[in-house]
Short mmCIF file of C-alpha atoms and ligand atoms in Angstrom, two decimals:
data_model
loop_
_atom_site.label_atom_id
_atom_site.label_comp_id
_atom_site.label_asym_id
_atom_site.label_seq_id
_atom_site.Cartn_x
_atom_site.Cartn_y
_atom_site.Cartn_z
CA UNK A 1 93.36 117.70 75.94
CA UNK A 2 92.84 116.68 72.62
CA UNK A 3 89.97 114.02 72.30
CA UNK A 4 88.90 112.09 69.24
CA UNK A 5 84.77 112.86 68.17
CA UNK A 6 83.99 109.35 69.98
CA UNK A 7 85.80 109.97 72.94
CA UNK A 8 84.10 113.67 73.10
CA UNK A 9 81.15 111.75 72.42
CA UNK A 10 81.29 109.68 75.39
CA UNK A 11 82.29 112.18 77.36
CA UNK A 12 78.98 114.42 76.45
CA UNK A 13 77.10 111.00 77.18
CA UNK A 14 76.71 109.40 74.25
CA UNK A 15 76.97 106.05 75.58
CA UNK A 16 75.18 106.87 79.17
CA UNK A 17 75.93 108.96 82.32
CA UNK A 18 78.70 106.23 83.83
CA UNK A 19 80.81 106.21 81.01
CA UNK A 20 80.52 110.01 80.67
CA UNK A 21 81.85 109.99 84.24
CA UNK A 22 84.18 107.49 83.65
CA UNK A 23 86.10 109.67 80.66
CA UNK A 24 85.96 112.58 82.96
CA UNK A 25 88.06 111.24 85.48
CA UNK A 26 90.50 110.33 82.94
CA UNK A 27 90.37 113.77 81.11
CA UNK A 28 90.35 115.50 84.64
CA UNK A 29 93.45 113.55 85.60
CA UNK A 30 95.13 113.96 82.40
CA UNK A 31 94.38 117.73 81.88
CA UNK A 32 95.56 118.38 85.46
CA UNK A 33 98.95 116.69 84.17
CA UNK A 34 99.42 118.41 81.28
CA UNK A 35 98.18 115.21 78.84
CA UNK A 36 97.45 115.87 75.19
CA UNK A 37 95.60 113.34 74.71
CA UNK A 38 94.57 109.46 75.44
CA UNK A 39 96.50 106.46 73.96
CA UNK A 40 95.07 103.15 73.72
CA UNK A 41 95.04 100.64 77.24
CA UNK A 42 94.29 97.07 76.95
CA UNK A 43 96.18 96.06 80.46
CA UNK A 44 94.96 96.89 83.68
CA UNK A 45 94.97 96.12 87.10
CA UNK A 46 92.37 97.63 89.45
CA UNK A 47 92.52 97.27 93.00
CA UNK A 48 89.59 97.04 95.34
CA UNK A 49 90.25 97.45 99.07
CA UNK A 50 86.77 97.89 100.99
CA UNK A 51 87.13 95.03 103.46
CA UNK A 52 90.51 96.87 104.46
CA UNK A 53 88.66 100.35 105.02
CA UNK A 54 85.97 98.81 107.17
CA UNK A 55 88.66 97.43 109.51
CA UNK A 56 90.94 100.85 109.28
CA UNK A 57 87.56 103.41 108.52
CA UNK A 58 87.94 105.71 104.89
CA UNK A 59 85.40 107.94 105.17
CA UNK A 60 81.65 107.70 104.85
CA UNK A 61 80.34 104.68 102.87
CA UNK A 62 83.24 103.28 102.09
CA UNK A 63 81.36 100.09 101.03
CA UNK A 64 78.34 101.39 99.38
CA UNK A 65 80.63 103.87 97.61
CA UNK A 66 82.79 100.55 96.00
CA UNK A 67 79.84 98.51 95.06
CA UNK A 68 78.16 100.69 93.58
CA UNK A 69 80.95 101.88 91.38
CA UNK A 70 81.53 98.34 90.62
CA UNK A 71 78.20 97.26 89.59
CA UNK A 72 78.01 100.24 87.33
CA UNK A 73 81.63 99.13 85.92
CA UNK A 74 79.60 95.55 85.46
CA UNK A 75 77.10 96.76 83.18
CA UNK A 76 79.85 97.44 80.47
CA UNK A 77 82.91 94.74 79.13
CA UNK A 78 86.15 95.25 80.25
CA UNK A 79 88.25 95.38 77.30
CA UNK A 80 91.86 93.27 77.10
CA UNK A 81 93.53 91.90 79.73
CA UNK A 82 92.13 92.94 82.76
CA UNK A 83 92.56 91.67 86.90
CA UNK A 84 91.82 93.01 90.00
CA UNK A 85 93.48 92.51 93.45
CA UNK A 86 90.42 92.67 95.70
CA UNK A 87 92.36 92.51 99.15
CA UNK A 88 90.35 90.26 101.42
CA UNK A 89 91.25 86.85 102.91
CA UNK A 90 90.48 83.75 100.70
CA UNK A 91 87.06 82.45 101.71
CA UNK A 92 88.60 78.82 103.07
CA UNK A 93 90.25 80.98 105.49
CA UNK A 94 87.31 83.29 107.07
CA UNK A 95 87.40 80.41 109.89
CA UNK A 96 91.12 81.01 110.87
CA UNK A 97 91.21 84.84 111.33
CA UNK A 98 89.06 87.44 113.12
CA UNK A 99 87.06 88.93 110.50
CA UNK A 100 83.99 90.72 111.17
CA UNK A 101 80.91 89.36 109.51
CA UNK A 102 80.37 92.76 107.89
CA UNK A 103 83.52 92.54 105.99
CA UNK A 104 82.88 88.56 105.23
CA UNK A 105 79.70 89.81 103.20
CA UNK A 106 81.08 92.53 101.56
CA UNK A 107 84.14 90.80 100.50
CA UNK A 108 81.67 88.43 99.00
CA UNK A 109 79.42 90.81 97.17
CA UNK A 110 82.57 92.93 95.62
CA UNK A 111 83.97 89.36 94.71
CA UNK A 112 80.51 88.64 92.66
CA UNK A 113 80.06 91.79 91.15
CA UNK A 114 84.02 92.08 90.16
CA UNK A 115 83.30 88.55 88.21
CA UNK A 116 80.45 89.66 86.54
CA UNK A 117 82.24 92.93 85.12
CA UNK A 118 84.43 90.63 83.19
CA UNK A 119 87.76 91.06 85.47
CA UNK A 120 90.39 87.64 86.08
CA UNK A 121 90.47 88.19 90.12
CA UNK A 122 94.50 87.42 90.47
CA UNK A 123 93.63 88.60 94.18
CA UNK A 124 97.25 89.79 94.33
CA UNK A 125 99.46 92.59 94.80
CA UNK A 126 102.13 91.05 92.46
CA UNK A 127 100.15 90.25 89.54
CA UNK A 128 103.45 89.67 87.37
CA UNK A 129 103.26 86.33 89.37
CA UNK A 130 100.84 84.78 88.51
CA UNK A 131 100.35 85.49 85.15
CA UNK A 132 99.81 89.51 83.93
CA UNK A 133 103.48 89.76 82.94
CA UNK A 134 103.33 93.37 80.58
CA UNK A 135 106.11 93.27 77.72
CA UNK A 136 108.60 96.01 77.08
CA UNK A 137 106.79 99.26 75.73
CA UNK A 138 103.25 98.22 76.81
CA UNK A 139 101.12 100.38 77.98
CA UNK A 140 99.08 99.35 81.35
CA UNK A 141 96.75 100.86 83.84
CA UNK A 142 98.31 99.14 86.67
CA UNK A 143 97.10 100.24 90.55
CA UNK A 144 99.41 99.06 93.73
CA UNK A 145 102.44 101.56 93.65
CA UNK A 146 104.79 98.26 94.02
CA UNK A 147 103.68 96.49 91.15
CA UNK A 148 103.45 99.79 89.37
CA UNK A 149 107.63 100.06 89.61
CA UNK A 150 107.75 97.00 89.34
CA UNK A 151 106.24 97.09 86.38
CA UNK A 152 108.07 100.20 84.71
CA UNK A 153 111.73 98.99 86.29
CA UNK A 154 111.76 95.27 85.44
CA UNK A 155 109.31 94.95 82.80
CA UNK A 156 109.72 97.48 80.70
CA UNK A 157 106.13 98.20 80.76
CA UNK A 158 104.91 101.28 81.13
CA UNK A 159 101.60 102.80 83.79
CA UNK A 160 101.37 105.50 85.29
CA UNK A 161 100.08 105.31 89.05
CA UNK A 162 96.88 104.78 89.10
CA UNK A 163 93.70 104.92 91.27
CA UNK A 164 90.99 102.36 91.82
CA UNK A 165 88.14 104.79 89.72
CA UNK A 166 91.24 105.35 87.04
CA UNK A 167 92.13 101.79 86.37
CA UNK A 168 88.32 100.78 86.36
CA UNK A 169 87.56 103.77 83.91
CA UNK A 170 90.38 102.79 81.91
CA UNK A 171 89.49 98.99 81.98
CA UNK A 172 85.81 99.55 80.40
CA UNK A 173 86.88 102.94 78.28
CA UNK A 174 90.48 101.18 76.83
CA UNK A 175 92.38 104.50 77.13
CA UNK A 176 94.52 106.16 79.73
CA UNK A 177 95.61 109.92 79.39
CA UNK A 178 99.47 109.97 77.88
CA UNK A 179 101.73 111.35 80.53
CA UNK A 180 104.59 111.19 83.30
CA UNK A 181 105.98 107.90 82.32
CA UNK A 182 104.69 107.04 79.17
CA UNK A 183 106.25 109.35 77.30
CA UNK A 184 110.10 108.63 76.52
CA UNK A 185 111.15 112.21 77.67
CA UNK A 186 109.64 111.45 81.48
CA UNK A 187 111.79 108.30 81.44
CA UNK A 188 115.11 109.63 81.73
CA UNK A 189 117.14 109.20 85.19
CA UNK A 190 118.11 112.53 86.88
CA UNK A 191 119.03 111.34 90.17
CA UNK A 192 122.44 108.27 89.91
CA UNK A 193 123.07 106.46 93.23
CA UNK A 194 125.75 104.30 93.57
CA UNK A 195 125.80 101.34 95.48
CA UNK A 196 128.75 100.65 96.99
CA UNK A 197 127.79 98.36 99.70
CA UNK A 198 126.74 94.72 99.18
CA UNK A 199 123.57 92.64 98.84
CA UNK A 200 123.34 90.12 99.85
CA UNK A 201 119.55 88.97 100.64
CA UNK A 202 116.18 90.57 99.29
CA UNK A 203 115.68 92.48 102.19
CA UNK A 204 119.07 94.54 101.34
CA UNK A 205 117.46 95.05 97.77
CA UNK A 206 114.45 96.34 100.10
CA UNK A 207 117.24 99.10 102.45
CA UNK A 208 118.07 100.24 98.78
CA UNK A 209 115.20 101.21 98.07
CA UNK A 210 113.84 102.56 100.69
CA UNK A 211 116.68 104.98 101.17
CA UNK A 212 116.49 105.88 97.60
CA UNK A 213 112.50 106.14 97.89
CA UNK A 214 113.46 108.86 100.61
CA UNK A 215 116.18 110.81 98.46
CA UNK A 216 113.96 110.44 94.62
CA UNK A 217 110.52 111.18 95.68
CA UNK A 218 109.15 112.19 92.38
CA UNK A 219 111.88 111.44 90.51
CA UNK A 220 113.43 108.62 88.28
CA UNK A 221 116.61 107.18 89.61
CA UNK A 222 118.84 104.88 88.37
CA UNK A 223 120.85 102.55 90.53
CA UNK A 224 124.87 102.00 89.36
CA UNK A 225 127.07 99.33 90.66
CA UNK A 226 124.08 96.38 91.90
CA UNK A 227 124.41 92.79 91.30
CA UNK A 228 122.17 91.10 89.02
CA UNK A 229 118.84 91.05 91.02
CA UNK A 230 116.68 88.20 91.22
CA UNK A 231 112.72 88.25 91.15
CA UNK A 232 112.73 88.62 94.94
CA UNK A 233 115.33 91.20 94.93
CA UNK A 234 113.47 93.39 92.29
CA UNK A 235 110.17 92.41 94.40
CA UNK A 236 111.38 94.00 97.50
CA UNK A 237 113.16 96.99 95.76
CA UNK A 238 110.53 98.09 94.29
CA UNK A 239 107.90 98.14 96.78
CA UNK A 240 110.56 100.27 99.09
CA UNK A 241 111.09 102.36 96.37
CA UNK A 242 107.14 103.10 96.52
CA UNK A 243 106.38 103.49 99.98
CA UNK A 244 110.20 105.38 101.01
CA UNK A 245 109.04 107.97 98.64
CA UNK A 246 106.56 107.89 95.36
CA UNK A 247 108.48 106.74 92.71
CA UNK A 248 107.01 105.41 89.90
CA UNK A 249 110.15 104.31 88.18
CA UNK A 250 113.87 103.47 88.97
CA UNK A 251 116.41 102.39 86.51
CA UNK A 252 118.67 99.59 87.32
CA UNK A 253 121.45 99.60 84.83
CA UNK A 254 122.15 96.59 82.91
CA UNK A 255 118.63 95.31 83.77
CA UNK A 256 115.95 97.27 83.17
CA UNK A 257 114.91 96.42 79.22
CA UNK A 258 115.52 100.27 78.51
CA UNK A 259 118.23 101.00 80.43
CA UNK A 260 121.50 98.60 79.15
CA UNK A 261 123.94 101.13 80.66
CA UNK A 262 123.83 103.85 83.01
CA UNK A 263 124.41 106.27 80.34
CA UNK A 264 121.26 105.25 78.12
CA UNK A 265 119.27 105.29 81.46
CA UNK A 266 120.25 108.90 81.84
CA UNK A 267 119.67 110.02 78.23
CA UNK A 268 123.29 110.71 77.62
CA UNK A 269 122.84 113.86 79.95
CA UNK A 270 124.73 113.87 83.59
CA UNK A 271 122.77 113.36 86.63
CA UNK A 272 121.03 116.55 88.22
CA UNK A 273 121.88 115.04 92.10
CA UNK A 274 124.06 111.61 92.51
CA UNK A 275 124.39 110.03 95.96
CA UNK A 276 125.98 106.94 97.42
CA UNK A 277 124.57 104.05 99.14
CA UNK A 278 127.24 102.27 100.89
CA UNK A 279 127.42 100.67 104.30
CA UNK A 280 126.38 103.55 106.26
CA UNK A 281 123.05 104.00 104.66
CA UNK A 282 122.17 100.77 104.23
CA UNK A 283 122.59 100.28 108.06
CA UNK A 284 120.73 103.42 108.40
CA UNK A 285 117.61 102.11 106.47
CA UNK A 286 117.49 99.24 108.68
CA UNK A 287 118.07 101.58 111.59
CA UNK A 288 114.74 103.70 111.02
CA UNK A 289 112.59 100.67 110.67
CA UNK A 290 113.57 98.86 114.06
CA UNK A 291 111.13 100.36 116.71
CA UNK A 292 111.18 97.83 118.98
CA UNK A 293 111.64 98.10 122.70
CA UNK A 294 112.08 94.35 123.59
CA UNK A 295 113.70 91.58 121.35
CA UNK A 296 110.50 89.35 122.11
CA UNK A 297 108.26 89.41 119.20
CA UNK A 298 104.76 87.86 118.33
CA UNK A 299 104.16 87.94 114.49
CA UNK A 300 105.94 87.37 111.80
CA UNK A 301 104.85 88.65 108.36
CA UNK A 302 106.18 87.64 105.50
CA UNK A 303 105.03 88.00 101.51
CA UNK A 304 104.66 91.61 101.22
CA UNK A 305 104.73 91.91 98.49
CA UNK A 306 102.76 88.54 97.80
CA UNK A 307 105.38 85.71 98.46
CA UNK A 308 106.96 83.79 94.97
CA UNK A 309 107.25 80.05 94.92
CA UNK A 310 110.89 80.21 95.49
CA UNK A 311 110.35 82.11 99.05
CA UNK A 312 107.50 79.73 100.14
CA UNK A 313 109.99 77.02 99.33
CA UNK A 314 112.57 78.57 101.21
CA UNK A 315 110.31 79.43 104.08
CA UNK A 316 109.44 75.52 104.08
CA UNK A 317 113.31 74.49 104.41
CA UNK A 318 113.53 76.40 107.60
CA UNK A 319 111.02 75.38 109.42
CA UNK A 320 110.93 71.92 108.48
CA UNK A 321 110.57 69.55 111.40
CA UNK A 322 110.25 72.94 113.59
CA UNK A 323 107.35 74.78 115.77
CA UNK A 324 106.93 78.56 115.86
CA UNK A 325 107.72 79.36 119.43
CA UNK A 326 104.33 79.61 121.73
CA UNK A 327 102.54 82.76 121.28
CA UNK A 328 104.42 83.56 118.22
CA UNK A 329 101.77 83.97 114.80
CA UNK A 330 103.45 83.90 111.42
CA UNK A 331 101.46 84.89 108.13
CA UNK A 332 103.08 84.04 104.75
CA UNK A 333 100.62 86.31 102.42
CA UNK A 334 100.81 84.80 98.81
CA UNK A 335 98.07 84.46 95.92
CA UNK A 336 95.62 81.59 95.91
CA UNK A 337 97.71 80.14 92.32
CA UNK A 338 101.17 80.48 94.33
CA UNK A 339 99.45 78.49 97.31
CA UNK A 340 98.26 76.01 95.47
CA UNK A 341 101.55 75.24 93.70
CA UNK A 342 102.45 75.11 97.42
CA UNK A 343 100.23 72.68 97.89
CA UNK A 344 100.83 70.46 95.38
CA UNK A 345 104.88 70.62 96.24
CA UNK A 346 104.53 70.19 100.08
CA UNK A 347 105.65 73.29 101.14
CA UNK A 348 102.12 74.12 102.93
CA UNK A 349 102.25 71.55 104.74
CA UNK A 350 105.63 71.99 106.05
CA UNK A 351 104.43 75.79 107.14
CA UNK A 352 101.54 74.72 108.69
CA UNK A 353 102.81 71.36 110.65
CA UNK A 354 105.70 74.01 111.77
CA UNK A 355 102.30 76.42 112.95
CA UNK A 356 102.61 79.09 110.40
CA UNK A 357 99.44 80.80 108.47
CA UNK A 358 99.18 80.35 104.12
CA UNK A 359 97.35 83.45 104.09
CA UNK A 360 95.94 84.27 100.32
CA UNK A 361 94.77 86.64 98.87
CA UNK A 362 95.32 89.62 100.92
CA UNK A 363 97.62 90.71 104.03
CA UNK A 364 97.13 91.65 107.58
CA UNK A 365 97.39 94.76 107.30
CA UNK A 366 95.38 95.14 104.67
CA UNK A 367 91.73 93.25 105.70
CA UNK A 368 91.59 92.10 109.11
CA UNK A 369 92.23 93.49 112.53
CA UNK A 370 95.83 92.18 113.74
CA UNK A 371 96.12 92.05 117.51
CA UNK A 372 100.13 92.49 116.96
CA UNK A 373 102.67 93.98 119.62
CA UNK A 374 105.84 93.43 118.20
CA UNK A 375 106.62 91.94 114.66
CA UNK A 376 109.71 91.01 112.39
CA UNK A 377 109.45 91.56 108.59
CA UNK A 378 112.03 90.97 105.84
CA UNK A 379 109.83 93.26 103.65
CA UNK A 380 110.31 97.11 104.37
CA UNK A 381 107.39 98.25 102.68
CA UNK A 382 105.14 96.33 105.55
CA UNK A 383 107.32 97.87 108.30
CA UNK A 384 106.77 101.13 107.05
CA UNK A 385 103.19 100.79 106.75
CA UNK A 386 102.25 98.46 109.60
CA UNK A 387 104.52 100.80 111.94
CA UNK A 388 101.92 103.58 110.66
CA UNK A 389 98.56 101.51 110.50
CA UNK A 390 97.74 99.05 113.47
CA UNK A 391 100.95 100.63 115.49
CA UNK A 392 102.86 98.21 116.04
CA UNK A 393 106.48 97.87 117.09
CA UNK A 394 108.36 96.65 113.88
CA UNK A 395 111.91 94.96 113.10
CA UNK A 396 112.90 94.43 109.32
CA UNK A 397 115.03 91.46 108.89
CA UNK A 398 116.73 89.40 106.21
CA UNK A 399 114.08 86.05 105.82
CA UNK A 400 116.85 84.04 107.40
CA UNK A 401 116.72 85.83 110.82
CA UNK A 402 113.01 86.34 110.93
CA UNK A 403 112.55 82.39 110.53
CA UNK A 404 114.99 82.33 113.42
CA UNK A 405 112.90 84.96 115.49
CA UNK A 406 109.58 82.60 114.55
CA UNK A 407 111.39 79.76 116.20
CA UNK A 408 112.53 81.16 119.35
CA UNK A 409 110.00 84.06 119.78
CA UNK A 410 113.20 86.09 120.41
CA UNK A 411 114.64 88.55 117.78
CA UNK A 412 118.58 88.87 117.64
CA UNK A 413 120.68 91.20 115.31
CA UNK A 414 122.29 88.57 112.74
CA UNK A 415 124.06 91.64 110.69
FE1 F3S B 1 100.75 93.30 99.17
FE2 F3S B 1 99.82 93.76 101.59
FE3 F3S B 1 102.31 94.23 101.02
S1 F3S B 1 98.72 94.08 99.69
S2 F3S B 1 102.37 94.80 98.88
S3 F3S B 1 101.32 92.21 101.00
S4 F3S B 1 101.00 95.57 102.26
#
């Protein structure tokens, strides 16, 4: 890679030994992907998940290994707009769940030293929500493979996928290496699917992308024939798109900034593969993320990706003047900011009086041990990974019918 005198500078230690590591992980990374050289960063978003590898286990030192790369990170200014997504459970809320007191001090001390390195703690997964909203053509150091496509698909930004050391390197250094997606070239379709089929609620947004998660893997697709998606739509595409396979961008025609017709999406070339997504496969998607056994569930989890106004709101029409049925938990992850517009509108206490859980800034999955037998999801990315993680029998369902199943305690197929 081609680096400036400074940047060689730093990288020889110039400006101490952590920065010297710091631009080595980025010219590691971006010689092992064939970068020529760094371009300018001034958004990131770094994501911190300790509390969730003390409950799950990472290794050796998973803790001592994060704080100490954060207080190093602290000793230098983060440059531009920078926020973190430190997964842990809001601190009103330590009370409520069963969180080991470990993980309550050490999602304290990562908190602290996060501040003090000069990062806005969004403490979400979807920071497009509340308030890091990248414009067309900027460059970002984003982490969380949702937000990452969800960033590059709807925004118009552009990130690569990054790592926690990457987007913390890149936050105090101000450069990322210049590859995969940030160059035009890499941003051309290759694989067309056409949808066929329609939908109608997020969730189907979700069965889209999952199923074309599976077929891209690596590659960029671009989706002919949708609708006109709507914030939740895009929110649950994209996060299928990232955990059915690893794609780091997907076109949508007419929608995504760079993409006003399929043709401009695929460069004016023809599509190396095209498949279909009609009725079949979307049933089929569904099909490989219902596990369960019995039609009695016990937890609900919605917000995964963290929940928008408009779904708390819509949660809150449900259940209003309703109870969960006995033994039946539901968690509505969403960022502290959405919760307390919640709040302020009512819709909290709606959820609550009904028996359901606000639970910001994190997720079950993610940072606390979730005694969980059998749960419904509209959100396919949490089926896939809860299925995987605390093993647990999982139905994905439009919001509508796992409001229902909350009520009852007793999943039925609405489709
Ligand atoms: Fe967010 Fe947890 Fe889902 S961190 S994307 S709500 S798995």
């Amino acid at each position: 890679m081609n680096l400036t005198d400074e940047q060689q500078q730093i990288l020889c230690g110039a400006k101490g030994e952590f920065l010297a590591t710091c631009m080595r992980w980025l010219v590691e990374w971006g010689d092992a992907m064939g970068a020529q050289r760094l371009v300018p960063v001034a958004n990131t978003h770094a994501l911190v998940t300790v509390p969730g590898n003390l409950v799950y286990g990472a290794g050796d030192k998973p803790l001592e290994r994060s704080l100490d790369l954060l207080h190093a990170v602290c000793q230098h200014q983060v440059c531009g707009h920078c926020t973190t997504h430190i997964t842990f459970a809001h601190e009103e809320q330590y009370a409520e769940i069963d969180m080991p007191s470990e993980q309550v001090e050490a999602q304290q001390q990562v908190m602290q030293a996060a501040s003090e390195a000069g990062f806005l703690m969004t403490h979400t997964c979807a920071p497009y929500l509340v308030g890091n909203v990248p414009l067309k053509g900027e460059v970002c150091a984003w982490t969380e493979s949702s937000a990452v496509v969800y960033a590059n698909s709807i925004l118009g930004a552009r990130t690569t996928r990054h790592g926690t050391e990457s987007a913390l390197a890149a936050s105090i250094l101000g450069v990322v290496p210049e590859f995969g997606v940030l160059l035009d070239e890499n941003r051309l379709a290759t694989l067309q699917i056409d949808v066929t089929t329609p939908l109608r609620t997020p969730t189907d947004w979700g069965a889209l992308g999952y199923f074309t998660g599976r077929a891209a893997g690596l590659e960029v697709p671009v989706l002919h024939g949708t609708p006109q998606p709507t914030q939740e739509d895009a929110k649950q595409l994209c996060a299928a798109l990232a955990s059915g396979g690893g794609v780091t961008l997907c076109h949508i025609a007419a929608v995504t900034p760079e993409a006003p017709t399929l043709e401009q999406a695929l460069g004016g070339r023809h599509p190396q593969r095209q498949l279909t997504f009609g009725d079949q496969e979307r049933r089929a998607a569904y099909a490989e993320l219902r596990t369960h056994t019995d039609d009695c569930i016990d937890t609900v989890i919605l917000g995964c990706p963290h929940a928008s106004l408009h779904e708390v709101a819509e949660v809150a029409r449900h259940l209003k003047g309703k109870r969960l049925a006995p033994g039946v938990t539901m968690w509505v992850c969403l960022a502290y900011a959405t919760r307390a517009n919640a709040e302020r509108l009512g819709f909290a206490r709606t959820i609550i009086d009904a028996g359901g859980y606000l639970f910001c800034d994190t997720c079950p999955t993610n940072s606390m041990r979730l005694e969980a037998t059998r749960m419904v999801t509209p959100s396919f990315k949490q089926a896939h990974y809860a299925r995987g993680m605390i093993g647990v029998e999982v139905i994905v369902d439009n919001l509508r019918g796992c409001l229902a199943a909350a009520v009852s305690g007793r999943w039925h197929d609405g489709q």
